[in-house]
PDB file of C-alpha atoms in Angstrom:
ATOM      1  CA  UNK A   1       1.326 -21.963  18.008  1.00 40.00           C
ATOM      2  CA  UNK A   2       4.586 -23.581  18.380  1.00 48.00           C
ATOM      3  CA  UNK A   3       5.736 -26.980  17.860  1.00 52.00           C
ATOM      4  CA  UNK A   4       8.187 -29.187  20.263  1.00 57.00           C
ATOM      5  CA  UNK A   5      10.867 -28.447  17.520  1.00 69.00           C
ATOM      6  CA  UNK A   6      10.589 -24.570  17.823  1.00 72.00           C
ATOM      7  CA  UNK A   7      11.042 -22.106  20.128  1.00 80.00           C
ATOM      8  CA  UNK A   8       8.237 -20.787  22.381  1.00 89.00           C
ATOM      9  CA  UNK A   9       6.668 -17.558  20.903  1.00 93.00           C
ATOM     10  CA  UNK A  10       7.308 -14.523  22.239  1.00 95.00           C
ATOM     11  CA  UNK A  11       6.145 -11.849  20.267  1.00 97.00           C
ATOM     12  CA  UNK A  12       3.962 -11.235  18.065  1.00 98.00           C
ATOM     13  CA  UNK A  13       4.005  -8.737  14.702  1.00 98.00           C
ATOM     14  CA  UNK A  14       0.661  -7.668  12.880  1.00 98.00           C
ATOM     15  CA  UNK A  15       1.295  -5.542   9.682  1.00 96.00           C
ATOM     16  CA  UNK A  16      -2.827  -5.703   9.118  1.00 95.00           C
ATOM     17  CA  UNK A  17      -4.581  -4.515   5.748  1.00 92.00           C
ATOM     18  CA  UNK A  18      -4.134  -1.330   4.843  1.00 91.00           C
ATOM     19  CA  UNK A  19      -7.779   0.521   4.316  1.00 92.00           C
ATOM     20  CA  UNK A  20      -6.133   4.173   4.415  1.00 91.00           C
ATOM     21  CA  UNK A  21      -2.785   5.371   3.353  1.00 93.00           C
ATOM     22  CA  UNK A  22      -2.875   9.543   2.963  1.00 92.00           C
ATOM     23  CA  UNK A  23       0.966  10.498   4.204  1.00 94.00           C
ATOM     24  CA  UNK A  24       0.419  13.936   3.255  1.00 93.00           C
ATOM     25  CA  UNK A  25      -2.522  14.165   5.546  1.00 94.00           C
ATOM     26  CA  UNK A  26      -0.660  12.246   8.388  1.00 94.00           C
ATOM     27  CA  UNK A  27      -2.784   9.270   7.985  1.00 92.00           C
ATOM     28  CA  UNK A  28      -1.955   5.584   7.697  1.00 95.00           C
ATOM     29  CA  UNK A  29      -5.086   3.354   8.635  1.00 95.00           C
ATOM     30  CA  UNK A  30      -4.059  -0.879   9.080  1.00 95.00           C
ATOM     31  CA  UNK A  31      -7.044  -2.726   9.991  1.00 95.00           C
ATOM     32  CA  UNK A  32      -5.521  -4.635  13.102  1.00 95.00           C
ATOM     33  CA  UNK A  33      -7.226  -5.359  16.217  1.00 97.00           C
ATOM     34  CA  UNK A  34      -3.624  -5.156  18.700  1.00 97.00           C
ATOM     35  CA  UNK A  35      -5.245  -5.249  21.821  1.00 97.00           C
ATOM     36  CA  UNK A  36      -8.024  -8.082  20.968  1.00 97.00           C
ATOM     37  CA  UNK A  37      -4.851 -10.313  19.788  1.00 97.00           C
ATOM     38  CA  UNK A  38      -2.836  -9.806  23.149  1.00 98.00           C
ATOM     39  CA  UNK A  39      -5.017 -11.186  25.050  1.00 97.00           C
ATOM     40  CA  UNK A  40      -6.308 -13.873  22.873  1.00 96.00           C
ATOM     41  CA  UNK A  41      -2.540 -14.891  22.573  1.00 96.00           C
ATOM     42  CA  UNK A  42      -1.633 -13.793  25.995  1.00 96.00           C
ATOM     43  CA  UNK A  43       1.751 -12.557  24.171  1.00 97.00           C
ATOM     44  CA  UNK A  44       2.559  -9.449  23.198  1.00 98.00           C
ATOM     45  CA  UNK A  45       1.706  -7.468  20.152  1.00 98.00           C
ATOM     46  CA  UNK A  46       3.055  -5.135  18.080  1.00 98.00           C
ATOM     47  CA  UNK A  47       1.084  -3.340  15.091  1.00 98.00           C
ATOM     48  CA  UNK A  48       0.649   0.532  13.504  1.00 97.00           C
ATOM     49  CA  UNK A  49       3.841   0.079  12.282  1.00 98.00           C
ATOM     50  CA  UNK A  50       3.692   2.868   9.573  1.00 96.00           C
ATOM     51  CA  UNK A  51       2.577   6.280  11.888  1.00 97.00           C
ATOM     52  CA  UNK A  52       5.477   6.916  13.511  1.00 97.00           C
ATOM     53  CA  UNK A  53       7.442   7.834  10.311  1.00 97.00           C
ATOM     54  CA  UNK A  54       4.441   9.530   9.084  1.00 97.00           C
ATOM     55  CA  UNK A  55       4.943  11.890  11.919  1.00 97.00           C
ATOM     56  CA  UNK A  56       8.382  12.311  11.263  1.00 97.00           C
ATOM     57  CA  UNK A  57       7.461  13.365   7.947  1.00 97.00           C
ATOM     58  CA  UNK A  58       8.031  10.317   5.847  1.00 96.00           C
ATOM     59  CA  UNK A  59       5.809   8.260   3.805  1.00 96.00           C
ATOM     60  CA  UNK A  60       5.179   5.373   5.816  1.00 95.00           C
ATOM     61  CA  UNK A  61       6.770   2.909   2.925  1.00 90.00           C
ATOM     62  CA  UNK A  62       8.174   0.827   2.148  1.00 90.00           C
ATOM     63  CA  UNK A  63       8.778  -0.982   5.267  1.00 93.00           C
ATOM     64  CA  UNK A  64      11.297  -3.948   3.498  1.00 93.00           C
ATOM     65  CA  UNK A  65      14.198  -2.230   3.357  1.00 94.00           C
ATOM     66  CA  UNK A  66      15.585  -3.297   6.483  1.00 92.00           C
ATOM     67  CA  UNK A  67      14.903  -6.297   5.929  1.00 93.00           C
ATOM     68  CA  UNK A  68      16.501  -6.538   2.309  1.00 95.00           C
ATOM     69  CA  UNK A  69      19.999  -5.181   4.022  1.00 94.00           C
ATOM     70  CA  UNK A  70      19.994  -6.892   7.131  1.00 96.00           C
ATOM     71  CA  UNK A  71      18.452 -10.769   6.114  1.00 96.00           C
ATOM     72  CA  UNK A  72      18.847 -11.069   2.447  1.00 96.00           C
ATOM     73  CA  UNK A  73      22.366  -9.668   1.587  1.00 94.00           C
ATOM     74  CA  UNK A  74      24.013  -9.740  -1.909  1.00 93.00           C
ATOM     75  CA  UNK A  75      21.470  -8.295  -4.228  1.00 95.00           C
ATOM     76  CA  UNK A  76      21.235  -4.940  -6.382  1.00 95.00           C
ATOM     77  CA  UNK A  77      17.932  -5.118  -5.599  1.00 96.00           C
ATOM     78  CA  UNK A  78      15.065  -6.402  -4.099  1.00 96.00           C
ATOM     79  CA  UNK A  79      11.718  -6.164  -6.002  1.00 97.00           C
ATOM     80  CA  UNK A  80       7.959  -7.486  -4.447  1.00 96.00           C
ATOM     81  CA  UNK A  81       5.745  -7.955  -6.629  1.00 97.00           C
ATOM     82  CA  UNK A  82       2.371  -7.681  -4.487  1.00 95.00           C
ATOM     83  CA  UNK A  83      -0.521  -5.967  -4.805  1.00 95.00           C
ATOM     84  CA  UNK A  84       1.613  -2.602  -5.459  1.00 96.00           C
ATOM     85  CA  UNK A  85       5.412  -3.417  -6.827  1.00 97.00           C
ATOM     86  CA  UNK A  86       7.859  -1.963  -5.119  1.00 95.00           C
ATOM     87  CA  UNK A  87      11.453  -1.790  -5.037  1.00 96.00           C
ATOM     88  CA  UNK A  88      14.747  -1.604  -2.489  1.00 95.00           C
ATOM     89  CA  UNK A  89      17.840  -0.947  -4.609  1.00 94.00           C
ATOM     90  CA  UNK A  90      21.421  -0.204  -3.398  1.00 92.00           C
ATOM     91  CA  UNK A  91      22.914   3.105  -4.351  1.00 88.00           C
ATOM     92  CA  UNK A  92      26.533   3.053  -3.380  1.00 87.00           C
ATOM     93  CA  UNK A  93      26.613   3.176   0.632  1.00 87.00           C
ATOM     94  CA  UNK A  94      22.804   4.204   0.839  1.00 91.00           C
ATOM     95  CA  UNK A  95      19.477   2.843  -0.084  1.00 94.00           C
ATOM     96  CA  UNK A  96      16.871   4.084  -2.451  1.00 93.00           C
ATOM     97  CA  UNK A  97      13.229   2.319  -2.057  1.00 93.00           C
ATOM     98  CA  UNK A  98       9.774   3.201  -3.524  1.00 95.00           C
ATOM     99  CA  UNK A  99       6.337   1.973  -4.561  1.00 95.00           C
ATOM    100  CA  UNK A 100       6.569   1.649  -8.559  1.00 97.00           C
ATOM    101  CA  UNK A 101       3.002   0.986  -9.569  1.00 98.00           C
ATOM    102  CA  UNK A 102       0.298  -1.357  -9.290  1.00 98.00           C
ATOM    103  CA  UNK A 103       0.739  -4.984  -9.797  1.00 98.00           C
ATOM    104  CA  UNK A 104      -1.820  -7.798  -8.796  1.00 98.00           C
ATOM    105  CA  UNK A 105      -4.457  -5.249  -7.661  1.00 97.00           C
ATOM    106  CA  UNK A 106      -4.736  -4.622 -11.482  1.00 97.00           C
ATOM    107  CA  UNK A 107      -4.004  -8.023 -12.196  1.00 97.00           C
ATOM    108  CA  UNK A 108      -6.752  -9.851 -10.135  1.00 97.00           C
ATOM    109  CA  UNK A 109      -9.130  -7.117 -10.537  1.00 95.00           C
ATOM    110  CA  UNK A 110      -9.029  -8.151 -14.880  1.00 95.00           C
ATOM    111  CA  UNK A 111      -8.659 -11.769 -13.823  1.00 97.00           C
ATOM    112  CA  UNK A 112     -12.187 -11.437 -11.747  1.00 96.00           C
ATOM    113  CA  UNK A 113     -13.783 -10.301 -14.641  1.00 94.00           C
ATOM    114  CA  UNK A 114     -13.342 -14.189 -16.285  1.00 96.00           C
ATOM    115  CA  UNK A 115     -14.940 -15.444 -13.025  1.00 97.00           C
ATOM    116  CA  UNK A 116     -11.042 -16.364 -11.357  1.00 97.00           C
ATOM    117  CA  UNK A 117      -9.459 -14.725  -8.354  1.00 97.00           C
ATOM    118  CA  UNK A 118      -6.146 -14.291  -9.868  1.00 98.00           C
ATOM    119  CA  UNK A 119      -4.793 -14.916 -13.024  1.00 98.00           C
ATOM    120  CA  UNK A 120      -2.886 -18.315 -12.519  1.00 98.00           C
ATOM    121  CA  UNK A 121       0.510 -18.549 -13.882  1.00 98.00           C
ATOM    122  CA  UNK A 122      -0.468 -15.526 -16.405  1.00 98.00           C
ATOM    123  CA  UNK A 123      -2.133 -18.015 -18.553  1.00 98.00           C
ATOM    124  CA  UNK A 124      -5.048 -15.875 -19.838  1.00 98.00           C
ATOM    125  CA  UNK A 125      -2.644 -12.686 -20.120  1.00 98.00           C
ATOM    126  CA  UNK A 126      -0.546 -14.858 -22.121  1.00 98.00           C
ATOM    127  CA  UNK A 127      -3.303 -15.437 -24.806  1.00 97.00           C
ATOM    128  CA  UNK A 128      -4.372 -11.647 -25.329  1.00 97.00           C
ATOM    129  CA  UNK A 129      -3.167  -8.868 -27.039  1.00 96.00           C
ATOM    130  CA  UNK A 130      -2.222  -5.295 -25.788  1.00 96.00           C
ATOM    131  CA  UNK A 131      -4.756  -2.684 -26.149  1.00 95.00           C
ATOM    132  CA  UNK A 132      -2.243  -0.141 -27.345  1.00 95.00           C
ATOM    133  CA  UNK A 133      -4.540   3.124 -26.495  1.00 93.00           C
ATOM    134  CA  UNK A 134      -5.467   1.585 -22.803  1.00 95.00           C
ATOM    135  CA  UNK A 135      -1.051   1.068 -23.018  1.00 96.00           C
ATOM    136  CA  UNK A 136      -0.614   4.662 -23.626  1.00 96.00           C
ATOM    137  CA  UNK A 137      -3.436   6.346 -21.459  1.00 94.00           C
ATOM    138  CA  UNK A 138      -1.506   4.221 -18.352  1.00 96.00           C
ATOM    139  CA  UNK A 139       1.985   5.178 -19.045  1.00 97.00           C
ATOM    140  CA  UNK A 140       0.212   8.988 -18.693  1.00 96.00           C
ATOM    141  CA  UNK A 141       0.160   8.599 -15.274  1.00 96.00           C
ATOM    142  CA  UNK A 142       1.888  11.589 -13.501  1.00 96.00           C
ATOM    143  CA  UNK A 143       2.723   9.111 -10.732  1.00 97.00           C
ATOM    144  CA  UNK A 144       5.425   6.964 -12.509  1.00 97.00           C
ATOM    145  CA  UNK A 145       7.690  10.286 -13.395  1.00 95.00           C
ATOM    146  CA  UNK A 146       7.831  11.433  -9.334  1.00 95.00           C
ATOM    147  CA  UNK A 147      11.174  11.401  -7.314  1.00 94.00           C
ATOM    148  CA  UNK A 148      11.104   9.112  -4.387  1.00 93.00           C
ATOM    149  CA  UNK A 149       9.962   8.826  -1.633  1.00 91.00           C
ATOM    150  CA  UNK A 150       6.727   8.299  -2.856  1.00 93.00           C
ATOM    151  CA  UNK A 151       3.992   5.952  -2.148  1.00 91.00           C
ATOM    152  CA  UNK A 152       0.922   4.587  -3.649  1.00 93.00           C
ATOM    153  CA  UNK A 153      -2.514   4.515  -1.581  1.00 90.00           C
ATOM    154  CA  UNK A 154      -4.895   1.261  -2.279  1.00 89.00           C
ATOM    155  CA  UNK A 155      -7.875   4.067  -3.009  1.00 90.00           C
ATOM    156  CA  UNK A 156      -5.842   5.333  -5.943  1.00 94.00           C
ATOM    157  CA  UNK A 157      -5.358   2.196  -7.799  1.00 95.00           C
ATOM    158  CA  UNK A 158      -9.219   1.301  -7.232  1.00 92.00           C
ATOM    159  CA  UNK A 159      -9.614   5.264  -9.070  1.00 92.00           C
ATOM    160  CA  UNK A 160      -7.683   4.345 -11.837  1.00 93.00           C
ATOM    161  CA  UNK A 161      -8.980   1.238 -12.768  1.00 92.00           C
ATOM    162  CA  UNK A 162     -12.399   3.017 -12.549  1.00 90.00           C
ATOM    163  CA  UNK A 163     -10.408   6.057 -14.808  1.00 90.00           C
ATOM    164  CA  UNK A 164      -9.272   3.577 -17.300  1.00 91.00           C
ATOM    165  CA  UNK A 165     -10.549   0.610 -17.437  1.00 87.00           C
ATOM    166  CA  UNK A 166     -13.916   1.232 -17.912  1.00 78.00           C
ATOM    167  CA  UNK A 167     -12.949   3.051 -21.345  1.00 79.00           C
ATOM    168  CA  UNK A 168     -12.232  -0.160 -23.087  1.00 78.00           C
ATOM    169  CA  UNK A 169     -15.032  -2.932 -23.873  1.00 69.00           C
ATOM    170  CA  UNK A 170     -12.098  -5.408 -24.434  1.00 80.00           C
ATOM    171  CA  UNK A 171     -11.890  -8.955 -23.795  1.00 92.00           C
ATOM    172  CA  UNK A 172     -10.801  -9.245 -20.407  1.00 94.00           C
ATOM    173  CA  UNK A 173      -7.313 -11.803 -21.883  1.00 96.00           C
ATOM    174  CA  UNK A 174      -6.741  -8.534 -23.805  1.00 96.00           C
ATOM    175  CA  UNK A 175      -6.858  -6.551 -20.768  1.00 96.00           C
ATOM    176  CA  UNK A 176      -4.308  -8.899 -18.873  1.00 97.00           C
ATOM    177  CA  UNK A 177      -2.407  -8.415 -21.549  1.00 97.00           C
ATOM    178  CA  UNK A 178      -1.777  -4.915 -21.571  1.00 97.00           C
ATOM    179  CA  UNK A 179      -1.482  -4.684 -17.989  1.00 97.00           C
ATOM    180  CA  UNK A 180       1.763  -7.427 -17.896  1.00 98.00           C
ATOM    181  CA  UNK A 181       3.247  -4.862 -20.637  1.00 98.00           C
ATOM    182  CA  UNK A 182       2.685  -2.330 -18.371  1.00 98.00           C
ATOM    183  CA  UNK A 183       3.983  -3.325 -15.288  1.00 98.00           C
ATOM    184  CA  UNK A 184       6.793  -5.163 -17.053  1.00 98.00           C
ATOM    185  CA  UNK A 185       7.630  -1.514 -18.840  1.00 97.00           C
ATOM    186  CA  UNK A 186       6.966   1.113 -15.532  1.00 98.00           C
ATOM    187  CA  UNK A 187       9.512  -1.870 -13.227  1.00 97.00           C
ATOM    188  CA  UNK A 188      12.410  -2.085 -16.119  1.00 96.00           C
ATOM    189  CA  UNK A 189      12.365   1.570 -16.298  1.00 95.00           C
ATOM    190  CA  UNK A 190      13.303   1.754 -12.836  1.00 93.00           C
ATOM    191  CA  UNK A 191      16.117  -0.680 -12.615  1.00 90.00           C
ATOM    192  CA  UNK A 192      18.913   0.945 -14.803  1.00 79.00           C
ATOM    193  CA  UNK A 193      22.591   0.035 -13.841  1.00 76.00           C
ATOM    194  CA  UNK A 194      23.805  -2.760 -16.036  1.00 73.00           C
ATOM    195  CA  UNK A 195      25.482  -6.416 -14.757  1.00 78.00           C
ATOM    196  CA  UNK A 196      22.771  -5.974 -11.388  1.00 90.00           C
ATOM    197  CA  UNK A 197      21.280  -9.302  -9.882  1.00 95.00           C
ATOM    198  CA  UNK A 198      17.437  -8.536  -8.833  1.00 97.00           C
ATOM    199  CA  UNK A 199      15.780 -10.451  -6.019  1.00 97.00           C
ATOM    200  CA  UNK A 200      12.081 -10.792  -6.844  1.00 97.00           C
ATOM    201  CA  UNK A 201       9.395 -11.731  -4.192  1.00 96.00           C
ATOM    202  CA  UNK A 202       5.914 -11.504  -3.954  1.00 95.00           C
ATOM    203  CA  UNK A 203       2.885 -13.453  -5.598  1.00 96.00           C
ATOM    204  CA  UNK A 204       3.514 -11.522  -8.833  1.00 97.00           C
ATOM    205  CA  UNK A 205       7.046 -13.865  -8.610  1.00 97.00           C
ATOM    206  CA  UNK A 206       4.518 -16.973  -9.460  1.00 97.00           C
ATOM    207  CA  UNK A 207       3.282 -15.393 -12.595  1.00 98.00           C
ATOM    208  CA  UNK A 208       5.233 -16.741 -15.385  1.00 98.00           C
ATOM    209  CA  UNK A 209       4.208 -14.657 -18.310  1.00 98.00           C
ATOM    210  CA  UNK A 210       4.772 -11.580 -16.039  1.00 98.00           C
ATOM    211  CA  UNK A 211       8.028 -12.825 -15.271  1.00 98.00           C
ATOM    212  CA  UNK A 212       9.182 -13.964 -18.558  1.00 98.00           C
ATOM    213  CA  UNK A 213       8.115 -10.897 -19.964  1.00 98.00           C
ATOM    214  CA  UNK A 214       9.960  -8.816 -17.561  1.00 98.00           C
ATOM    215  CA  UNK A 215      13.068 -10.919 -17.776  1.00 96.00           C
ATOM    216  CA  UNK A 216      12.999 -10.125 -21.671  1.00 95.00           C
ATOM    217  CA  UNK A 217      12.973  -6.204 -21.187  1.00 94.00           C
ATOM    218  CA  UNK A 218      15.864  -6.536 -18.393  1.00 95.00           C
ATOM    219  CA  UNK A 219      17.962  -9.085 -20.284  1.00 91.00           C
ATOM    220  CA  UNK A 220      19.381  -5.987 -22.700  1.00 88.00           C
ATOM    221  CA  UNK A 221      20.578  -4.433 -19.699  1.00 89.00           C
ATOM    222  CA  UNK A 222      22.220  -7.228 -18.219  1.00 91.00           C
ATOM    223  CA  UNK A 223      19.829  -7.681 -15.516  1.00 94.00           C
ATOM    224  CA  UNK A 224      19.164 -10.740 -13.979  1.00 95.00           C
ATOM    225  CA  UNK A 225      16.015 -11.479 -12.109  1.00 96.00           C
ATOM    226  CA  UNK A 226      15.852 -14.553  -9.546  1.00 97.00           C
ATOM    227  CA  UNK A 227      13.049 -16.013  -8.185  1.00 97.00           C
ATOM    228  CA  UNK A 228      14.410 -17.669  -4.893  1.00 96.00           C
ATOM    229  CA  UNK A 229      12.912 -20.759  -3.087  1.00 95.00           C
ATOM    230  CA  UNK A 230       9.280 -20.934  -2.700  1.00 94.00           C
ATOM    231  CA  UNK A 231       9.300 -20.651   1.009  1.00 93.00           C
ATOM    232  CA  UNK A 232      11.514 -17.253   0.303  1.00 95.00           C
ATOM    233  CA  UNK A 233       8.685 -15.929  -1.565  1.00 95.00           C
ATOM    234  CA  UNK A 234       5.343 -17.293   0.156  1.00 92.00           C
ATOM    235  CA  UNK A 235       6.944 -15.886   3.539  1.00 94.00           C
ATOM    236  CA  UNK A 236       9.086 -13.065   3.252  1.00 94.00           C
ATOM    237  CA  UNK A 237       6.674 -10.792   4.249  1.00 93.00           C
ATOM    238  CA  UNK A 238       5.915 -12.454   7.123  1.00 95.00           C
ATOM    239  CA  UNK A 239       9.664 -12.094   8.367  1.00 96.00           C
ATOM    240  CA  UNK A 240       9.724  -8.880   7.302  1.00 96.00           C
ATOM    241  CA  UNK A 241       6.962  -7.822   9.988  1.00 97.00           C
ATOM    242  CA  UNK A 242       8.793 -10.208  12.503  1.00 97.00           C
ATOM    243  CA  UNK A 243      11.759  -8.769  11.851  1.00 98.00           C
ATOM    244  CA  UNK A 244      10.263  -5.403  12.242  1.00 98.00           C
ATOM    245  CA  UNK A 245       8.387  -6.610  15.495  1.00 98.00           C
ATOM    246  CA  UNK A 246      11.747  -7.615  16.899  1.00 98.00           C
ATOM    247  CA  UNK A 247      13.290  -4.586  16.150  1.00 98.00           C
ATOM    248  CA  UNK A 248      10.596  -2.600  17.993  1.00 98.00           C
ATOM    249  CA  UNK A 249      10.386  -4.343  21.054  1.00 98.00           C
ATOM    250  CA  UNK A 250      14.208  -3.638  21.290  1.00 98.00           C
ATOM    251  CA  UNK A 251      13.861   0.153  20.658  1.00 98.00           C
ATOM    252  CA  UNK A 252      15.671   0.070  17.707  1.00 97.00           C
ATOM    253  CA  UNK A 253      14.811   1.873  14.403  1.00 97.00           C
ATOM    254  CA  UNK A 254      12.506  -0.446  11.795  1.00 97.00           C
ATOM    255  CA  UNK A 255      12.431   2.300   9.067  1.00 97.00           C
ATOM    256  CA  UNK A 256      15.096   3.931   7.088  1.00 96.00           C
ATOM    257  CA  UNK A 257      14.412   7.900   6.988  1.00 96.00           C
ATOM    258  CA  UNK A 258      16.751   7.436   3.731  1.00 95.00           C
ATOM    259  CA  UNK A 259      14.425   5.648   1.909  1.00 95.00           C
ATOM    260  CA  UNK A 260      11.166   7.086   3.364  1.00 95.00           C
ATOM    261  CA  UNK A 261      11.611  10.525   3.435  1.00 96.00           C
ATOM    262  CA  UNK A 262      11.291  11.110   7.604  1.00 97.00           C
ATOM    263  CA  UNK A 263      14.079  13.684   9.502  1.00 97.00           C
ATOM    264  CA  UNK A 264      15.040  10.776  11.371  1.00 98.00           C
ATOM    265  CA  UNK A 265      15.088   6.481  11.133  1.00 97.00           C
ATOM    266  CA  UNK A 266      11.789   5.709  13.164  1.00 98.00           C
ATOM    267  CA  UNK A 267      11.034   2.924  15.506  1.00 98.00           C
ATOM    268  CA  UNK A 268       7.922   2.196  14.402  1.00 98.00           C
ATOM    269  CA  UNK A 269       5.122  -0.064  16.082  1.00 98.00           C
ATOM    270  CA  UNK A 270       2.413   0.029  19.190  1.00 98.00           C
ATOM    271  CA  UNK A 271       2.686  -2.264  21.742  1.00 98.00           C
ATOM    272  CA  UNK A 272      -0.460  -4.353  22.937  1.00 98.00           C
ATOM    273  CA  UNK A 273       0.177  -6.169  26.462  1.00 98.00           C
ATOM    274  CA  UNK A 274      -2.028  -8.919  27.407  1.00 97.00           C
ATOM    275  CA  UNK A 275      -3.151  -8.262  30.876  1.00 95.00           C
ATOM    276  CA  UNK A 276      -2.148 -11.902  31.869  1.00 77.00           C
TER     277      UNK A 276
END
């Protein structure tokens, strides 16, 4: 685990994949196995980071917040661009944060129809052309008009590819295509303040046509976007959860109610002890 250079680990933080995410039912379901990585480790784990502010009547999300204030200072905001984009974005003294839409999960799901895992660079997406009906029918969504806090479950994107998708025998370049616009379109809309410097993270970051294409819609508002150094992006996440593991194991809050929607911050996370 460690190297002679580094510190001795002491704790470990587990995020896991999220299979189930149904706030409103008081359900948040990370496949993580806590317990089984204690004592594997013989180190401490912490995991289930998202049910405590469920049960203070938030929406679990997002999580980065804290992290955005307290590690990466001196940004408007602070957009990911993962499988769902989302967005941290400083409103005078307070925070406002939020899942946006869908972002890779559409992305890779059109890119596995030419045979490829993800869409590399945006190179196919570059050489299509929006479907403009498929365009329209997605900006429909009820979803994109809601107030925050709101979040978006893994099992509706999978419905709304099946919704509208399927509708269009297009080729799959084309599809691409209309999905950057879209993305591009529903993440400008959201990030309105002139003169604002935007943080962007997340393996959407690496996608150039996504990127130039959203750095054309914010350039009329003044917006800049920066990509920051590759380790910045390929492990932010990772000290987001460590940073969130730390924070738990000290008993102090790891969610902001302001952003999520909960009566009070939460200090989320169980705590697996190895039995050696």
């Amino acid at each position: 685990f460690a190297s002679k250079q580094t510190p001795p680990i002491q704790l470990l933080g587990i995020h896991g994949h999220t299979l189930l995410h149904l706030p409103e039912h008081m359900v948040s379901w990370q496949l993580a196995n806590g317990g089984l990585l204690a004592e594997r480790t013989s180190l401490p784990v912490v995991t289930d980071f998202r049910n405590q502010d469920i049960a203070l009547g938030g929406v679990g999300t997002p999580m980065a917040t804290l992290a955005d204030r307290d590690l990466f200072p001196g940004y408007d905001h602070y957009l990911n661009l993962g499988g769902i984009a989302n967005i941290s974005s400083r409103i005078g003294n307070g925070w406002s944060a939020f899942d946006i839409c869908p972002c890779n999960q559409w992305l890779n799901h059109a890119a596995a129809l030419l045979g490829f895992s993800y869409d590399k660079g945006g190179q196919a997406a570059a050489k299509g052309q929006p479907i403009p009906l498929l365009y329209q029918s997605l900006l429909e969504e009820g979803y994109w008009n809601q107030a925050p806090p709101k979040s978006i479950d893994n099992a509706w994107v999978a419905a709304l590819i099946t919704k509208h998708f399927q509708l269009y025998n297009s080729q799959p370049q084309d599809l691409l295509a209309t999905l950057v616009s879209t993305i591009s379109k529903l993440i400008s809309e959201q990030i309105m303040e002139p003169y604002g410097k935007v943080l962007c993270t997340g393996g959407g970051s690496k996608n150039n046509f996504l990127i130039d294409t959203l750095k054309q819609k914010l350039a009329s508002k003044r917006i800049e976007l920066i990509i920051p150094q590759a380790e910045i992006v390929d492990y932010k996440e990772s000290i987001l959860i460590a940073y969130a593991a730390y924070l738990r194991w000290g008993g102090k809050a790891n969610f902001l109610s302001e952003v999520t929607g909960a009566h009070a911050d939460a200090i989320g996370g169980a705590v697996y002890l190895p039995a050696r």
